[in-house]
Amino acid sequence: MRSQSSRSHCSFLKSGVVKYSARVADINLKGPMKGWEIARLVRQIDRTFPGIYMTGAAADDWASEGVPNSILLKKPFAPAQLVKAVSQLLNIGSPT
């Protein structure tokens, strides 16, 4: 699902109406919040929720701003890289 704002994104997750498996978001969002802040809010809802960050300019901030169980994709990237990242995060903790 694509949310139009950071507030609506967090509201969707809190509502529990739809069960999400992972979050894919750009770091430099329009509006008052950045992707880093949204990730921290999401982790308050679910401490293990997997996330994938996309950025063309903020990659150097991932080490200090990123949350555990997340992956950073630096733009531009191939669609296959996104598929691999989602697959990798969803398989963490799965029985082998």
mmCIF file with all atom_site columns, C-alpha atoms in Angstrom:
data_model
loop_
_atom_site.group_PDB
_atom_site.id
_atom_site.type_symbol
_atom_site.label_atom_id
_atom_site.label_alt_id
_atom_site.label_comp_id
_atom_site.label_asym_id
_atom_site.label_entity_id
_atom_site.label_seq_id
_atom_site.pdbx_PDB_ins_code
_atom_site.Cartn_x
_atom_site.Cartn_y
_atom_site.Cartn_z
_atom_site.occupancy
_atom_site.B_iso_or_equiv
_atom_site.pdbx_formal_charge
_atom_site.auth_seq_id
_atom_site.auth_comp_id
_atom_site.auth_asym_id
_atom_site.auth_atom_id
_atom_site.pdbx_PDB_model_num
ATOM 1  C CA . MET A 1 1  ? 0.000  0.000   0.000   1.00 0.00 ? 1  MET A CA 1
ATOM 2  C CA . ARG A 1 2  ? 1.259  3.452   -0.774  1.00 0.00 ? 2  ARG A CA 1
ATOM 3  C CA . SER A 1 3  ? 0.559  6.034   1.899   1.00 0.00 ? 3  SER A CA 1
ATOM 4  C CA . GLN A 1 4  ? 0.349  9.706   1.077   1.00 0.00 ? 4  GLN A CA 1
ATOM 5  C CA . SER A 1 5  ? 1.952  11.021  4.245   1.00 0.00 ? 5  SER A CA 1
ATOM 6  C CA . SER A 1 6  ? 4.041  9.959   7.196   1.00 0.00 ? 6  SER A CA 1
ATOM 7  C CA . ARG A 1 7  ? 1.032  10.325  9.478   1.00 0.00 ? 7  ARG A CA 1
ATOM 8  C CA . SER A 1 8  ? -1.177 8.107   7.327   1.00 0.00 ? 8  SER A CA 1
ATOM 9  C CA . HIS A 1 9  ? 1.623  5.540   7.083   1.00 0.00 ? 9  HIS A CA 1
ATOM 10 C CA . CYS A 1 10 ? 1.826  5.206   10.871  1.00 0.00 ? 10 CYS A CA 1
ATOM 11 C CA . SER A 1 11 ? -1.971 5.208   11.180  1.00 0.00 ? 11 SER A CA 1
ATOM 12 C CA . PHE A 1 12 ? -2.251 2.275   8.771   1.00 0.00 ? 12 PHE A CA 1
ATOM 13 C CA . LEU A 1 13 ? 0.236  0.276   10.813  1.00 0.00 ? 13 LEU A CA 1
ATOM 14 C CA . LYS A 1 14 ? -1.358 1.128   14.167  1.00 0.00 ? 14 LYS A CA 1
ATOM 15 C CA . SER A 1 15 ? -4.867 0.293   12.958  1.00 0.00 ? 15 SER A CA 1
ATOM 16 C CA . GLY A 1 16 ? -4.066 -3.379  12.408  1.00 0.00 ? 16 GLY A CA 1
ATOM 17 C CA . VAL A 1 17 ? -6.708 -3.439  9.664   1.00 0.00 ? 17 VAL A CA 1
ATOM 18 C CA . VAL A 1 18 ? -4.103 -4.598  7.175   1.00 0.00 ? 18 VAL A CA 1
ATOM 19 C CA . LYS A 1 19 ? -1.168 -6.800  8.187   1.00 0.00 ? 19 LYS A CA 1
ATOM 20 C CA . TYR A 1 20 ? 2.038  -5.653  6.538   1.00 0.00 ? 20 TYR A CA 1
ATOM 21 C CA . SER A 1 21 ? 5.130  -7.812  6.137   1.00 0.00 ? 21 SER A CA 1
ATOM 22 C CA . ALA A 1 22 ? 7.715  -5.102  5.451   1.00 0.00 ? 22 ALA A CA 1
ATOM 23 C CA . ARG A 1 23 ? 8.124  -1.399  4.824   1.00 0.00 ? 23 ARG A CA 1
ATOM 24 C CA . VAL A 1 24 ? 9.805  0.153   1.784   1.00 0.00 ? 24 VAL A CA 1
ATOM 25 C CA . ALA A 1 25 ? 10.279 3.904   1.976   1.00 0.00 ? 25 ALA A CA 1
ATOM 26 C CA . ASP A 1 26 ? 12.376 6.761   0.735   1.00 0.00 ? 26 ASP A CA 1
ATOM 27 C CA . ILE A 1 27 ? 14.376 8.664   3.324   1.00 0.00 ? 27 ILE A CA 1
ATOM 28 C CA . ASN A 1 28 ? 13.725 12.141  1.975   1.00 0.00 ? 28 ASN A CA 1
ATOM 29 C CA . LEU A 1 29 ? 9.948  12.326  2.184   1.00 0.00 ? 29 LEU A CA 1
ATOM 30 C CA . LYS A 1 30 ? 7.827  15.377  1.531   1.00 0.00 ? 30 LYS A CA 1
ATOM 31 C CA . GLY A 1 31 ? 6.499  16.802  4.744   1.00 0.00 ? 31 GLY A CA 1
ATOM 32 C CA . PRO A 1 32 ? 7.832  17.355  8.236   1.00 0.00 ? 32 PRO A CA 1
ATOM 33 C CA . MET A 1 33 ? 9.192  13.851  8.857   1.00 0.00 ? 33 MET A CA 1
ATOM 34 C CA . LYS A 1 34 ? 12.065 11.986  7.262   1.00 0.00 ? 34 LYS A CA 1
ATOM 35 C CA . GLY A 1 35 ? 12.114 8.252   6.647   1.00 0.00 ? 35 GLY A CA 1
ATOM 36 C CA . TRP A 1 36 ? 14.432 7.758   9.617   1.00 0.00 ? 36 TRP A CA 1
ATOM 37 C CA . GLU A 1 37 ? 11.818 9.214   11.977  1.00 0.00 ? 37 GLU A CA 1
ATOM 38 C CA . ILE A 1 38 ? 9.050  7.099   10.485  1.00 0.00 ? 38 ILE A CA 1
ATOM 39 C CA . ALA A 1 39 ? 11.185 3.978   10.955  1.00 0.00 ? 39 ALA A CA 1
ATOM 40 C CA . ARG A 1 40 ? 11.576 4.762   14.642  1.00 0.00 ? 40 ARG A CA 1
ATOM 41 C CA . LEU A 1 41 ? 7.813  5.288   14.994  1.00 0.00 ? 41 LEU A CA 1
ATOM 42 C CA . VAL A 1 42 ? 7.147  2.001   13.222  1.00 0.00 ? 42 VAL A CA 1
ATOM 43 C CA . ARG A 1 43 ? 9.511  0.282   15.660  1.00 0.00 ? 43 ARG A CA 1
ATOM 44 C CA . GLN A 1 44 ? 7.450  1.626   18.553  1.00 0.00 ? 44 GLN A CA 1
ATOM 45 C CA . ILE A 1 45 ? 4.483  -0.244  17.054  1.00 0.00 ? 45 ILE A CA 1
ATOM 46 C CA . ASP A 1 46 ? 6.442  -3.416  16.194  1.00 0.00 ? 46 ASP A CA 1
ATOM 47 C CA . ARG A 1 47 ? 10.047 -3.741  17.400  1.00 0.00 ? 47 ARG A CA 1
ATOM 48 C CA . THR A 1 48 ? 10.986 -6.301  14.742  1.00 0.00 ? 48 THR A CA 1
ATOM 49 C CA . PHE A 1 49 ? 9.223  -4.817  11.711  1.00 0.00 ? 49 PHE A CA 1
ATOM 50 C CA . PRO A 1 50 ? 11.526 -5.125  8.669   1.00 0.00 ? 50 PRO A CA 1
ATOM 51 C CA . GLY A 1 51 ? 12.293 -2.011  6.664   1.00 0.00 ? 51 GLY A CA 1
ATOM 52 C CA . ILE A 1 52 ? 14.025 -1.076  3.451   1.00 0.00 ? 52 ILE A CA 1
ATOM 53 C CA . TYR A 1 53 ? 15.295 2.457   2.987   1.00 0.00 ? 53 TYR A CA 1
ATOM 54 C CA . MET A 1 54 ? 15.864 4.044   -0.410  1.00 0.00 ? 54 MET A CA 1
ATOM 55 C CA . THR A 1 55 ? 17.959 7.149   -0.865  1.00 0.00 ? 55 THR A CA 1
ATOM 56 C CA . GLY A 1 56 ? 20.110 8.975   -3.314  1.00 0.00 ? 56 GLY A CA 1
ATOM 57 C CA . ALA A 1 57 ? 21.607 11.427  -0.860  1.00 0.00 ? 57 ALA A CA 1
ATOM 58 C CA . ALA A 1 58 ? 21.321 10.150  2.729   1.00 0.00 ? 58 ALA A CA 1
ATOM 59 C CA . ALA A 1 59 ? 23.164 6.828   2.508   1.00 0.00 ? 59 ALA A CA 1
ATOM 60 C CA . ASP A 1 60 ? 25.963 8.024   4.790   1.00 0.00 ? 60 ASP A CA 1
ATOM 61 C CA . ASP A 1 61 ? 23.416 8.549   7.592   1.00 0.00 ? 61 ASP A CA 1
ATOM 62 C CA . TRP A 1 62 ? 22.234 4.913   7.663   1.00 0.00 ? 62 TRP A CA 1
ATOM 63 C CA . ALA A 1 63 ? 24.840 3.781   10.198  1.00 0.00 ? 63 ALA A CA 1
ATOM 64 C CA . SER A 1 64 ? 23.670 6.346   12.750  1.00 0.00 ? 64 SER A CA 1
ATOM 65 C CA . GLU A 1 65 ? 20.004 6.774   11.772  1.00 0.00 ? 65 GLU A CA 1
ATOM 66 C CA . GLY A 1 66 ? 18.969 3.340   10.528  1.00 0.00 ? 66 GLY A CA 1
ATOM 67 C CA . VAL A 1 67 ? 17.208 0.765   12.694  1.00 0.00 ? 67 VAL A CA 1
ATOM 68 C CA . PRO A 1 68 ? 18.121 -2.917  13.145  1.00 0.00 ? 68 PRO A CA 1
ATOM 69 C CA . ASN A 1 69 ? 16.616 -5.414  10.700  1.00 0.00 ? 69 ASN A CA 1
ATOM 70 C CA . SER A 1 70 ? 16.758 -2.933  7.844   1.00 0.00 ? 70 SER A CA 1
ATOM 71 C CA . ILE A 1 71 ? 18.487 -2.636  4.486   1.00 0.00 ? 71 ILE A CA 1
ATOM 72 C CA . LEU A 1 72 ? 19.564 0.470   2.598   1.00 0.00 ? 72 LEU A CA 1
ATOM 73 C CA . LEU A 1 73 ? 19.331 0.687   -1.191  1.00 0.00 ? 73 LEU A CA 1
ATOM 74 C CA . LYS A 1 74 ? 21.235 3.561   -2.728  1.00 0.00 ? 74 LYS A CA 1
ATOM 75 C CA . LYS A 1 75 ? 19.597 5.094   -5.803  1.00 0.00 ? 75 LYS A CA 1
ATOM 76 C CA . PRO A 1 76 ? 19.707 4.310   -8.571  1.00 0.00 ? 76 PRO A CA 1
ATOM 77 C CA . PHE A 1 77 ? 19.211 0.594   -8.045  1.00 0.00 ? 77 PHE A CA 1
ATOM 78 C CA . ALA A 1 78 ? 17.821 -2.228  -10.164 1.00 0.00 ? 78 ALA A CA 1
ATOM 79 C CA . PRO A 1 79 ? 14.342 -3.591  -9.380  1.00 0.00 ? 79 PRO A CA 1
ATOM 80 C CA . ALA A 1 80 ? 15.956 -6.983  -8.726  1.00 0.00 ? 80 ALA A CA 1
ATOM 81 C CA . GLN A 1 81 ? 17.895 -5.423  -5.830  1.00 0.00 ? 81 GLN A CA 1
ATOM 82 C CA . LEU A 1 82 ? 14.630 -4.378  -4.195  1.00 0.00 ? 82 LEU A CA 1
ATOM 83 C CA . VAL A 1 83 ? 13.177 -7.855  -4.656  1.00 0.00 ? 83 VAL A CA 1
ATOM 84 C CA . LYS A 1 84 ? 16.308 -9.380  -3.128  1.00 0.00 ? 84 LYS A CA 1
ATOM 85 C CA . ALA A 1 85 ? 16.228 -6.972  -0.169  1.00 0.00 ? 85 ALA A CA 1
ATOM 86 C CA . VAL A 1 86 ? 12.563 -7.687  0.621   1.00 0.00 ? 86 VAL A CA 1
ATOM 87 C CA . SER A 1 87 ? 13.160 -11.422 0.312   1.00 0.00 ? 87 SER A CA 1
ATOM 88 C CA . GLN A 1 88 ? 16.210 -11.242 2.554   1.00 0.00 ? 88 GLN A CA 1
ATOM 89 C CA . LEU A 1 89 ? 14.366 -9.346  5.308   1.00 0.00 ? 89 LEU A CA 1
ATOM 90 C CA . LEU A 1 90 ? 11.301 -11.582 5.178   1.00 0.00 ? 90 LEU A CA 1
ATOM 91 C CA . ASN A 1 91 ? 13.472 -14.701 5.486   1.00 0.00 ? 91 ASN A CA 1
ATOM 92 C CA . ILE A 1 92 ? 15.337 -13.495 8.589   1.00 0.00 ? 92 ILE A CA 1
ATOM 93 C CA . GLY A 1 93 ? 14.305 -15.650 11.481  1.00 0.00 ? 93 GLY A CA 1
ATOM 94 C CA . SER A 1 94 ? 12.555 -18.186 9.276   1.00 0.00 ? 94 SER A CA 1
ATOM 95 C CA . PRO A 1 95 ? 13.177 -21.854 10.041  1.00 0.00 ? 95 PRO A CA 1
ATOM 96 C CA . THR A 1 96 ? 15.866 -23.361 7.824   1.00 0.00 ? 96 THR A CA 1
#
